[in-house]
Short mmCIF file of C-alpha atoms and ligand atoms in Angstrom, two decimals:
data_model
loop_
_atom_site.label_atom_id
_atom_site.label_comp_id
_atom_site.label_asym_id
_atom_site.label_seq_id
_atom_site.Cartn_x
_atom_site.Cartn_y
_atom_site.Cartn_z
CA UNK R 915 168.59 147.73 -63.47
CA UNK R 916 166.55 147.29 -66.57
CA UNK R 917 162.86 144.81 -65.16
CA UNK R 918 159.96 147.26 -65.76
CA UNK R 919 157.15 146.54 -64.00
CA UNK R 920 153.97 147.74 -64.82
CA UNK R 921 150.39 146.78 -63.13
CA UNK R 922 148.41 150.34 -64.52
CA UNK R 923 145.83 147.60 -66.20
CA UNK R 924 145.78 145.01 -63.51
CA UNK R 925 141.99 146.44 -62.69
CA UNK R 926 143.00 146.76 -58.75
CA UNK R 927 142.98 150.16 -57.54
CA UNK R 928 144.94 152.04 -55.29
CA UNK R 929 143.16 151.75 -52.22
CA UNK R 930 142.89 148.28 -52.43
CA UNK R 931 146.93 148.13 -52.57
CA UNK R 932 146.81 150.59 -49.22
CA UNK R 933 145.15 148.48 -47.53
CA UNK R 934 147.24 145.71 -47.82
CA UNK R 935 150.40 147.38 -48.03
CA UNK R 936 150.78 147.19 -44.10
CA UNK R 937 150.79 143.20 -44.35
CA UNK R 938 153.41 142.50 -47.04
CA UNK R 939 155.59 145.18 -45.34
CA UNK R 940 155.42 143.30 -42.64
CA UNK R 941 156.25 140.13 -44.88
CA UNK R 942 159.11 141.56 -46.54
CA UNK R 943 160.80 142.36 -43.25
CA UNK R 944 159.98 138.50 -41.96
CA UNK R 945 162.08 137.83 -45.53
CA UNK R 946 164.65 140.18 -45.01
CA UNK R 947 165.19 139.27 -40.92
CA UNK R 948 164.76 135.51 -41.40
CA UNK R 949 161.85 135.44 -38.34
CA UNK R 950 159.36 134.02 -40.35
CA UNK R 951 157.71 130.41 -41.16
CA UNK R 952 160.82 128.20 -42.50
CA UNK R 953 163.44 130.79 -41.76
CA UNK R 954 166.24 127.97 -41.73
CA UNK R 955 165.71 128.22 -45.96
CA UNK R 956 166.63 131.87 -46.35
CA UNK R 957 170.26 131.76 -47.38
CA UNK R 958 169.23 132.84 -50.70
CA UNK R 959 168.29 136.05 -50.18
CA UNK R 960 171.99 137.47 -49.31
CA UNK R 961 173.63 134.44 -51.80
CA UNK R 962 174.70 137.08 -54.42
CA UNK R 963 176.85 138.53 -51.73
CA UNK R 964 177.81 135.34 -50.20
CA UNK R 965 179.18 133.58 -53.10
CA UNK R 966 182.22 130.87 -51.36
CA UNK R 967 184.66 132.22 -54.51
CA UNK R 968 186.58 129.38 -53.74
CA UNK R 969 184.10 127.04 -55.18
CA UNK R 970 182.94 129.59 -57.59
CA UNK R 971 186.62 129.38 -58.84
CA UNK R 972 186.16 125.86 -59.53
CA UNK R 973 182.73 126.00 -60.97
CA UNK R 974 184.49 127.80 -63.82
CA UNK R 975 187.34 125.65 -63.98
CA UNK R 976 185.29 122.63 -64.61
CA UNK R 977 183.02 124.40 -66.81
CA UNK R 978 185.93 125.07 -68.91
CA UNK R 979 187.20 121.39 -68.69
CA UNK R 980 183.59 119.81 -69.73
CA UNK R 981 183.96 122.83 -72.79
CA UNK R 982 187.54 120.84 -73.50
CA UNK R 983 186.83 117.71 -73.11
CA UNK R 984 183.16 117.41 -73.93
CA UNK R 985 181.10 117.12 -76.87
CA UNK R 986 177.92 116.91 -74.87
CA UNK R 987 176.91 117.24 -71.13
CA UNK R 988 174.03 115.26 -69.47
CA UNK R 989 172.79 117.45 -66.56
CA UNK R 990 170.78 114.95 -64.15
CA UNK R 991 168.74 116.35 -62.14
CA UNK R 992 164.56 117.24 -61.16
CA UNK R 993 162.39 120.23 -59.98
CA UNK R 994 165.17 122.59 -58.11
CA UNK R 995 167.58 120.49 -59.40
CA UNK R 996 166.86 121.32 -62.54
CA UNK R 997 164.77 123.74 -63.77
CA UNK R 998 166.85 126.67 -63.11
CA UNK R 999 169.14 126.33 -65.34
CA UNK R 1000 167.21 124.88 -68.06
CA UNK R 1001 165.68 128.41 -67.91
CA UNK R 1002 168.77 130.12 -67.92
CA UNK R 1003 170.55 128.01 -70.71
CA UNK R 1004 167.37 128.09 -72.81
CA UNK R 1005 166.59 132.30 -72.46
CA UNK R 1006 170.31 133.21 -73.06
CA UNK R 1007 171.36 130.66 -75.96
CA UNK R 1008 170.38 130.11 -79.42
CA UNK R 1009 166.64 128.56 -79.66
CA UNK R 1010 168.18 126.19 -81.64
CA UNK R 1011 171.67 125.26 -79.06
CA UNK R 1012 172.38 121.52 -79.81
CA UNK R 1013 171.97 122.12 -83.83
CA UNK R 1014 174.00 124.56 -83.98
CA UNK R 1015 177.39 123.77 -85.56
CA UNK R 1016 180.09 123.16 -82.71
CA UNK R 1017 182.81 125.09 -84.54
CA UNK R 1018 180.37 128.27 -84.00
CA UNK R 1019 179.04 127.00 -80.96
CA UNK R 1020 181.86 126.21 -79.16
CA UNK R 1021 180.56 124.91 -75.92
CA UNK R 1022 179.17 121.17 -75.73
CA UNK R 1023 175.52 120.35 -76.49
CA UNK R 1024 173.14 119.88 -73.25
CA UNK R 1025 170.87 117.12 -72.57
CA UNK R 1026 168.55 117.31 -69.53
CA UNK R 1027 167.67 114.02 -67.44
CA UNK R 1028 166.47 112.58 -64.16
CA UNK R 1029 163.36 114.71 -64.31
CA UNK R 1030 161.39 111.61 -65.89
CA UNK R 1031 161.50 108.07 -65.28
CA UNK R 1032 160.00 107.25 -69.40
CA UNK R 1033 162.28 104.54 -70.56
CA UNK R 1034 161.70 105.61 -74.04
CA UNK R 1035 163.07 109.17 -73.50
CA UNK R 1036 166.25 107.87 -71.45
CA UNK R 1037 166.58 105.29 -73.89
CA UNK R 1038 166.45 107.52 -76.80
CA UNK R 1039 168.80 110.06 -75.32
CA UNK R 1040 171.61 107.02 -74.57
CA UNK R 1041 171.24 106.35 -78.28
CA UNK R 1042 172.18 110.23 -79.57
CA UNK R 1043 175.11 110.12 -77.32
CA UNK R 1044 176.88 106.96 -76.64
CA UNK R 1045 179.72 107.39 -79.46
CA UNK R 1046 180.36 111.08 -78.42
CA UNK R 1047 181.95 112.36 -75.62
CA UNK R 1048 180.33 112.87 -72.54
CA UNK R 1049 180.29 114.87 -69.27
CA UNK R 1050 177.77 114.29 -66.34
CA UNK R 1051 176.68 116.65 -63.39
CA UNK R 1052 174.47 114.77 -61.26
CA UNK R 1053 172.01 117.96 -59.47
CA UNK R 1054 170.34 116.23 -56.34
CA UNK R 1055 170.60 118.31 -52.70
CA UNK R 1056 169.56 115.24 -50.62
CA UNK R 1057 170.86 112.92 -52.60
CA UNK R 1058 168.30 110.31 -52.86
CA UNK R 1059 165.54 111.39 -55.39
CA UNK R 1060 164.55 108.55 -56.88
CA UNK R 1061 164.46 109.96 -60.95
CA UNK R 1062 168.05 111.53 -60.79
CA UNK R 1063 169.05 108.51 -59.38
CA UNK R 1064 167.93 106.32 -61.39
CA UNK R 1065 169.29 108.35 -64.36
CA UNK R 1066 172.15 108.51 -62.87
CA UNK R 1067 172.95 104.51 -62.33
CA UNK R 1068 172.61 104.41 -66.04
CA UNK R 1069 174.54 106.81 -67.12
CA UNK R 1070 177.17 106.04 -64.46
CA UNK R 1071 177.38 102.73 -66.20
CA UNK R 1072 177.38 104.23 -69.78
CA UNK R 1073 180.79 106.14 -69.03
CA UNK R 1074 182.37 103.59 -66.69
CA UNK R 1075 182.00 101.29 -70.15
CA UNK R 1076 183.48 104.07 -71.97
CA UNK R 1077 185.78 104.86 -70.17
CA UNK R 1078 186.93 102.97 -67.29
CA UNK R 1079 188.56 104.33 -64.36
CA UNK R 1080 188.66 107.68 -65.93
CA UNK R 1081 185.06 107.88 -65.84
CA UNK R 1082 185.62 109.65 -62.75
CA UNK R 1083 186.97 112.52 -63.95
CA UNK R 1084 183.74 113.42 -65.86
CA UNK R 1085 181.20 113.10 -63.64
CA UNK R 1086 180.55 116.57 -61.41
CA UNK R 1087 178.57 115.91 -58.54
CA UNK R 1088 176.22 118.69 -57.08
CA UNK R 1089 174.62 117.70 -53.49
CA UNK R 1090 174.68 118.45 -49.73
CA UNK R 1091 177.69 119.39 -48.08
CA UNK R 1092 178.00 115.60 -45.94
CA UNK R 1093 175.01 113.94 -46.01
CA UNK R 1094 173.71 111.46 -48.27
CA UNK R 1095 173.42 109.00 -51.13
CA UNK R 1096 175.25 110.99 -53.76
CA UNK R 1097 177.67 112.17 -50.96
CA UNK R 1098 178.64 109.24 -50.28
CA UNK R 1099 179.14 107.69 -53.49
CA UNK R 1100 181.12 110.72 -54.53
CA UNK R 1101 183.74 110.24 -51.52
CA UNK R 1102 183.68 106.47 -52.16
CA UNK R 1103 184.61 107.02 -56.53
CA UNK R 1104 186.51 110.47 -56.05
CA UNK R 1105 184.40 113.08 -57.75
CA UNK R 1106 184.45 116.36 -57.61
CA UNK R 1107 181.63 117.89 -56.00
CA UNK R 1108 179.65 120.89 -55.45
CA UNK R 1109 178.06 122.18 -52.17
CA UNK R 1110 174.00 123.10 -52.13
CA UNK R 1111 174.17 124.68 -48.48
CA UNK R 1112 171.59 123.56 -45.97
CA UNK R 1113 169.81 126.79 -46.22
CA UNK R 1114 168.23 127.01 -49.25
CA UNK R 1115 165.88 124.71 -51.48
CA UNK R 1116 166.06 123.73 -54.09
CA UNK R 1117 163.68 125.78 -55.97
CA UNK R 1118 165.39 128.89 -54.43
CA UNK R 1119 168.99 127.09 -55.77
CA UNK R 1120 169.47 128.18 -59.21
CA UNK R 1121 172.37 130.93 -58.37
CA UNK R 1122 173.90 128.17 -56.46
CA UNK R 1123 176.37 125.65 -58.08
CA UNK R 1124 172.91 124.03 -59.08
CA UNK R 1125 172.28 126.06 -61.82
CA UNK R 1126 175.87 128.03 -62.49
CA UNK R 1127 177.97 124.98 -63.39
CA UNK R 1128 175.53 123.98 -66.20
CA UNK R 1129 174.90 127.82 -66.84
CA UNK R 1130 178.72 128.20 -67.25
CA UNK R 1131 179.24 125.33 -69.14
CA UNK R 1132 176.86 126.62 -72.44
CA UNK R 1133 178.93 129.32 -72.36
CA UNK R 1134 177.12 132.40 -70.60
CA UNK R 1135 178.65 134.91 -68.66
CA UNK R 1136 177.70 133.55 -64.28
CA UNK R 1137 179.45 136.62 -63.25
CA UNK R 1138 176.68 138.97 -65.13
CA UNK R 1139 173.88 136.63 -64.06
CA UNK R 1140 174.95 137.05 -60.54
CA UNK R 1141 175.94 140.63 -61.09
CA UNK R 1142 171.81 140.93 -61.99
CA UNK R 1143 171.20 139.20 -58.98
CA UNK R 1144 172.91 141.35 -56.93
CA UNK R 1145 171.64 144.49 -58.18
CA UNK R 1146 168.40 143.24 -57.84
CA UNK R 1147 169.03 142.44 -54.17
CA UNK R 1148 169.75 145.71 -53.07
CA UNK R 1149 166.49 147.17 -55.27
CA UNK R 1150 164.29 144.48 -53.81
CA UNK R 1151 165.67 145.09 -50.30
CA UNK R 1152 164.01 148.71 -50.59
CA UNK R 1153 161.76 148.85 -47.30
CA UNK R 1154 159.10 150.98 -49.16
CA UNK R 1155 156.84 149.73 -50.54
CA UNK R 1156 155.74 151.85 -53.21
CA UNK R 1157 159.45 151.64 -54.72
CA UNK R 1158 159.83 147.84 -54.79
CA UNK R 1159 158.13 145.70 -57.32
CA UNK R 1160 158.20 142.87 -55.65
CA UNK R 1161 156.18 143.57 -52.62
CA UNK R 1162 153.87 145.28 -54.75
CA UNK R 1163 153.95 142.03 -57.40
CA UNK R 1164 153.54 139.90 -54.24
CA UNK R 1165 150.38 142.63 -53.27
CA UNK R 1166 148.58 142.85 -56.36
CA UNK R 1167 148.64 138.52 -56.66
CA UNK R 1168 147.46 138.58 -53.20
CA UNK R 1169 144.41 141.18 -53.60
CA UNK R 1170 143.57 139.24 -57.13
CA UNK R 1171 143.57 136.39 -55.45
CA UNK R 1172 141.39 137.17 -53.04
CA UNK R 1173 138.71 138.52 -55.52
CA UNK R 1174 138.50 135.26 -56.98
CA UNK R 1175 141.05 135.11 -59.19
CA UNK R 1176 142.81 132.26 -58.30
CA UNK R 1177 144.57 131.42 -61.75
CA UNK R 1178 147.81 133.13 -62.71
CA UNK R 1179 149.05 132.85 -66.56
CA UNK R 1180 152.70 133.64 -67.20
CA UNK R 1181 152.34 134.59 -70.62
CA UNK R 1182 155.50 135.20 -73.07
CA UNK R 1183 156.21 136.47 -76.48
CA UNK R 1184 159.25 133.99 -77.27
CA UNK R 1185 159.57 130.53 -76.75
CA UNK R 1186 163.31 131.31 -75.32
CA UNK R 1187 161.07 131.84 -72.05
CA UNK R 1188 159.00 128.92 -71.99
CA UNK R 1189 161.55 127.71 -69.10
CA UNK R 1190 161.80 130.54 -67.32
CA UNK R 1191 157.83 130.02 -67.17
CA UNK R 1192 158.54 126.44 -66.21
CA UNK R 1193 160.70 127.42 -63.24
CA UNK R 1194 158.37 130.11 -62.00
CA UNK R 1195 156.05 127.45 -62.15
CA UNK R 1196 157.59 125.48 -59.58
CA UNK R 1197 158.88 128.42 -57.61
CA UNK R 1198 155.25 129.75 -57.08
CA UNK R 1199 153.26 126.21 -57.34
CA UNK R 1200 155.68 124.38 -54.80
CA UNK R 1201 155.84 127.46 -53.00
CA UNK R 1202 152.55 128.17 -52.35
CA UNK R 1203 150.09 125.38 -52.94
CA UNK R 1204 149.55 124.07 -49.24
CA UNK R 1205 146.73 124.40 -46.54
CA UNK R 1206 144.14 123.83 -49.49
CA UNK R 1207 145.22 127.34 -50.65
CA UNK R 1208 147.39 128.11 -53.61
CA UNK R 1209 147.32 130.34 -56.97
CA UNK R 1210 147.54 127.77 -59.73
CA UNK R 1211 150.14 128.93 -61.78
CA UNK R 1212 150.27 128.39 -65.34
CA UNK R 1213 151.99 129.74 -68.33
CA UNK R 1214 151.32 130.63 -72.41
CA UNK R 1215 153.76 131.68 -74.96
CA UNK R 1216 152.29 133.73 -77.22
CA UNK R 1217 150.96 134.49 -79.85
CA UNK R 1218 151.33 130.47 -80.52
CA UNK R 1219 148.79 130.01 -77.63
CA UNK R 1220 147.02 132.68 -78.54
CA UNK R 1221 145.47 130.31 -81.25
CA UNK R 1222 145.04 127.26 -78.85
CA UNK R 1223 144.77 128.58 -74.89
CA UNK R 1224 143.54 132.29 -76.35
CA UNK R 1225 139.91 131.44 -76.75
CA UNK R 1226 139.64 130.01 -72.88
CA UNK R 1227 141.86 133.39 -71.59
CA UNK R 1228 139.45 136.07 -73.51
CA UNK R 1229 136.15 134.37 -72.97
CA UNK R 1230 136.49 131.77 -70.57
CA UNK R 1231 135.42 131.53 -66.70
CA UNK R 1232 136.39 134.76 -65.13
CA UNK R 1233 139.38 133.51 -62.42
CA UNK R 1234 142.30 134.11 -64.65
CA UNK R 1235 144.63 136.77 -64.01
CA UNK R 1236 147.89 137.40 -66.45
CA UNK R 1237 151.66 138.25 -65.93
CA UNK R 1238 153.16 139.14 -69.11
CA UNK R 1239 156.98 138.90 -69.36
CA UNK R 1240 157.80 141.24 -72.58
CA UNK R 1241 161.37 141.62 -73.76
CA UNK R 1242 161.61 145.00 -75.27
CA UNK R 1243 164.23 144.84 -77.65
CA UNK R 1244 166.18 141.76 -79.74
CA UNK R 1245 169.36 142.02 -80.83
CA UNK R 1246 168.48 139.40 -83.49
CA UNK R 1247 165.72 140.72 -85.85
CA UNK R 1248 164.07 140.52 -89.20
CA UNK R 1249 163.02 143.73 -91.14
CA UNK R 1250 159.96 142.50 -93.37
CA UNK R 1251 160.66 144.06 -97.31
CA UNK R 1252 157.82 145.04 -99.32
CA UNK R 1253 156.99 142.89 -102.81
CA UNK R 1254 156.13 144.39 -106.00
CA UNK R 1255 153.57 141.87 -106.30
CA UNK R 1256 151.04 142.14 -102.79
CA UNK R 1257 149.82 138.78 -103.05
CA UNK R 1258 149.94 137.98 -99.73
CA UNK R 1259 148.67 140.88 -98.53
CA UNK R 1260 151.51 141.85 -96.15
CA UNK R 1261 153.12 144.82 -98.03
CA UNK R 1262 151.44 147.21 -95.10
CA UNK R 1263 153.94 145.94 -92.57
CA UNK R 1264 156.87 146.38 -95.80
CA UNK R 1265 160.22 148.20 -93.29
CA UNK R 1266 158.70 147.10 -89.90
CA UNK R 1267 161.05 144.95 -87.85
CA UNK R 1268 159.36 141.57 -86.28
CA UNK R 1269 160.23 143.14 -82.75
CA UNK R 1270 157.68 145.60 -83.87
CA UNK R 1271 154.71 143.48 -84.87
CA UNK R 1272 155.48 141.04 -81.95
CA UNK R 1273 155.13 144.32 -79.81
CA UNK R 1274 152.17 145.25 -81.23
CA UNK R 1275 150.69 141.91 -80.78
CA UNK R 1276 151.76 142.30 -76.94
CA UNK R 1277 149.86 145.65 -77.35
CA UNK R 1278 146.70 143.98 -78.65
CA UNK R 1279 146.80 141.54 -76.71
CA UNK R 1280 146.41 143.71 -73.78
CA UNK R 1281 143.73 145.25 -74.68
CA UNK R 1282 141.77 142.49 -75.08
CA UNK R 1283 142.41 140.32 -72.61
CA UNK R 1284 141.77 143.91 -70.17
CA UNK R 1285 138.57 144.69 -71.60
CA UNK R 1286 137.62 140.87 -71.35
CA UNK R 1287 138.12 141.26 -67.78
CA UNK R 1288 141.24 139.66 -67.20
CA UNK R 1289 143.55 141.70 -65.14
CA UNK R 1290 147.43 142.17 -66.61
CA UNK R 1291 150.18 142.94 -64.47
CA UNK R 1292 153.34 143.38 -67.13
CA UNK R 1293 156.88 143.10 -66.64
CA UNK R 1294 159.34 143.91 -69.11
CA UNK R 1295 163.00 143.59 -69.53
CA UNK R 1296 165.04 145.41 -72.15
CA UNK R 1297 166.63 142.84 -73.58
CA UNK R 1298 167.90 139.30 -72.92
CA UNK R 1299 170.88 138.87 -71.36
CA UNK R 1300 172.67 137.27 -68.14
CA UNK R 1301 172.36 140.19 -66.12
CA UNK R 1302 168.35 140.94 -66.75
CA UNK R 1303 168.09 137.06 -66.26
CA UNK R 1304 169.83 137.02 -63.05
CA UNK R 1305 167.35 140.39 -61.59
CA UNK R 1306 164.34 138.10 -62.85
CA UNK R 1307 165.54 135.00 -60.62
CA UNK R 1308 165.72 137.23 -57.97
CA UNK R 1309 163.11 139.95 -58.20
CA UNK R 1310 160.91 136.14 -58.79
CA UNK R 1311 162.50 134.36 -55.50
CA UNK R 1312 161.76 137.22 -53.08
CA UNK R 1313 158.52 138.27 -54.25
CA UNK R 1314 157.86 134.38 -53.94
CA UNK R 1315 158.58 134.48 -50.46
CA UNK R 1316 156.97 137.46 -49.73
CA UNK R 1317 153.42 135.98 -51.28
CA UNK R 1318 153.57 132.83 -49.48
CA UNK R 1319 153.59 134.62 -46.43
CA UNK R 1320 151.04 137.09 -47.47
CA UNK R 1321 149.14 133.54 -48.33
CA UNK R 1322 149.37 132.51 -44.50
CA UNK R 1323 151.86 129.36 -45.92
CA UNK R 1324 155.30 128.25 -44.92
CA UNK R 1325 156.69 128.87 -48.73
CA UNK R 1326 160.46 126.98 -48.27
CA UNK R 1327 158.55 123.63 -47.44
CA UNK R 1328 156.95 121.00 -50.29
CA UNK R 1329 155.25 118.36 -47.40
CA UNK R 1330 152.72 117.45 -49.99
CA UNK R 1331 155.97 115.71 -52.85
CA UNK R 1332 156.47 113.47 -49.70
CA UNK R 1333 152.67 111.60 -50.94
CA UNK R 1334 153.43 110.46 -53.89
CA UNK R 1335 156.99 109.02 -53.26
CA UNK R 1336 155.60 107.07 -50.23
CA UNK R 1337 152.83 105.68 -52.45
CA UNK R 1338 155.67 104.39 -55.17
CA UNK R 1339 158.25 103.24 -53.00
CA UNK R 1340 155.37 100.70 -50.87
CA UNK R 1341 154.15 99.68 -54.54
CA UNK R 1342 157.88 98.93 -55.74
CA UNK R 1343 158.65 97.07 -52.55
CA UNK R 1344 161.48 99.31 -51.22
CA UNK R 1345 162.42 98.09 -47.78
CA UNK R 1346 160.50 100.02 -45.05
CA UNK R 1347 157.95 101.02 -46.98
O1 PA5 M 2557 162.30 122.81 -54.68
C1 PA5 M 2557 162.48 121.71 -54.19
O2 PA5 M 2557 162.92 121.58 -53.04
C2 PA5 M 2557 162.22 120.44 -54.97
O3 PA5 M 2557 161.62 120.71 -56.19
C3 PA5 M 2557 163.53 119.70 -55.21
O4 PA5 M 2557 164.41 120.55 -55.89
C4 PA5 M 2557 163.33 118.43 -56.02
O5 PA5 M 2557 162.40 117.61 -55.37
C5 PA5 M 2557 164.66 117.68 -56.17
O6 PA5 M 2557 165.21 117.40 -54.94
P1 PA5 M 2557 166.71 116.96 -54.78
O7 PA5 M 2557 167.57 118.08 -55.21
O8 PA5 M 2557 166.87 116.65 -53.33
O9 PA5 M 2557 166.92 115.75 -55.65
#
């Protein structure tokens, strides 16, 4: 198990984490016993372990079809539905996936949709793929969210022009196990589906056939995600405190918090993480944001936003705290060479690697942002891969849970998405509304 976690400049001492230490052990065990506020969404925590195979089995076997048969897959899908493995796809492939040249690539380009309703970006996205080959998996675990399904009417249509009755056979449907819109129509036209089990939500969903048919589709290795999963399961189980990171993550947000710093930055040093901040995002913001109460949780990749958001972060009001996900080591790297002419003035960092000076700009960063009174907690992984990403999901998920309930919030429910949809359905004139 590689995830470092380091809080020594988070500015919260040790007797402050004593003192609540008593109260997230007692949260971890509601976690780990299922006895706590929306128990009925735990199923996550043992899913490593409680993988059906069967359907695993045939998560690869269609991956490998789309791969076959595919030059590009459309994953429809929102929030839960989605943003898993959009993290996944984008930390573990090349920054630059769809350009790269299928013969090298060998896996079909991804397109995410039906996590917008802009006609211009559907539109646009129906124009770079109608003459290739396509593949759908429709993501939606009740079936009825209004963007996927939307999204997917259209692009149901797009492929039963193409082609016809066999349409079918490309369109992978991931929902609930009987109920539903997208149940239905998938025992009415024949596809094959994928269970998201009653227990768990979709935020909590990404090691679920939610996120590992996509995953498994671009190509990366689900068994080594899950595998990281897994291992971080049994290190995140650990009843004491002192040796599990996510209790003490869940700790340290909570005393921050409750010293006025009520803004959390996920800050990053490569844009292949800019999802996984995205999904964290949601995991944390949908989590906890009820009962007027909530860390806001934002996120930064650096140093890019270190020339827009950096400013606000150093000097700025005083409620920010920062997580800093560093990677430690890249297997793809650039060794700067010195010129016989200095004219840029860079011939000082001549035989240093760009891992190095990214590093040290981590380093610096630090500092700074510490002495400007903004607390860093730092986690760092060795290096990218599906294994680290899978311990992140998971070392995330339960210290999630765990800081909800430190929060004095129900963290599996999202009452407050109900608003809006209520709002747009009376103004659209949907019957009953
Ligand atoms: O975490 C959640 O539960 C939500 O973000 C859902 O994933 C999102 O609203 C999509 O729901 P569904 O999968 O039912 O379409």
């Amino acid at each position: 198990m590689t995830l470092v976690f380091n809080y020594d400049n988070s500015l919260v001492n040790k007797d402050e984490i004593e003192e609540i230490r008593k109260l997230t052990e007692c949260a971890h065990e509601e976690v780990l016993e299922k006895d706590g506020p929306g128990s009925e969404f735990l199923g996550w925590v043992d899913l490593p372990e409680n993988l059906d195979e069967e359907e695993y089995a045939r998560i690869k076997k269609a991956a490998e079809k789309i791969k076959s048969d595919s030059d590009v897959l459309v994953v429809i899908g929102i929030g839960g539905s989605y943003l898993g493995a959009k993290a996944a796809i984008s930390a573990l492939t090349n920054n630059f996936y769809n350009e790269v040249d299928k013969d090298f690539r060998k896996t079909p380009k991804i397109y995410f949709l039906g996590q917008n309703i802009s006609p211009s970006y559907i539109t646009d996205l129906i124009n770079i793929v109608k003459d290739k080959d396509i593949s759908i998996n429709v993501i939606s675990k009740s079936g009825t969210t209004t963007e996927p399904a939307i999204a997917f009417r259209i692009f149901k249509n797009l492929l039963e022009e193409k082609y016809g009755d066999k349409a079918k056979e490309r369109i992978y449907v991931t929902t609930d196990r009987n109920k539903g819109a997208l149940k239905d129509l998938s025992n009415k036209e024949g596809y094959e589906t994928f269970v998201i089990s009653d227990d768990i939500g979709g935020r909590y969903s990404v090691l679920t056939p939610v996120g590992l048919l996509p995953i498994a589709a671009c190509g990366i290795d689900t068994d080594k995600l899950i595998e990281g999963a897994k291992a971080a399961k049994i290190k995140y189980s650990n009843k004491n405190f002192w040796e599990n990171d996510a209790c003490i993550y869940a700790a340290l947000r909570n005393i921050l918090y409750n010293k006025g710093k009520d803004i959390e930055i996920m800050a990053n040093y490569t844009p292949e993480l800019i999802y996984l901040s995205e999904w964290w995002k949601q995991l944390y913001g949908e989590s906890e944001g009820k009962n007027h109460k909530a860390i806001f949780p934002a996120s930064v990749t650096f140093t890019t936003d270190l020339h827009s958001m950096g400013q606000l972060i150093q000097d700025g009001k005083r409620n920010i705290f920062e997580t800093v996900l560093t990677v430690r080591e890249s297997e793809k790297d650039i060794i700067l060479k010195a010129q016989d002419e200095d004219l840029d003035g860079l011939n000082y960092l001549a035989g240093k690697s760009l891992s190095e000076i990214n590093y040290k700009a981590f380093e610096g960063t630090l500092l700074a942002h510490v002495e400007g009174d903004v607390p860093n907690l730092n986690i760092e992984i060795e290096k990218l891969n599906p294994y680290n990403i899978g311990a992140l999901f998971y070392f995330f998920e339960m210290a999630c849970a765990i800081s909800g309930y430190l929060l004095g919030v129900n963290p599996f429910n999202q009452p407050g998405v109900e608003k809006y949809k209520k709002n747009m359905f009376r103004l659209l004139g949907k019957p009953g509304f």
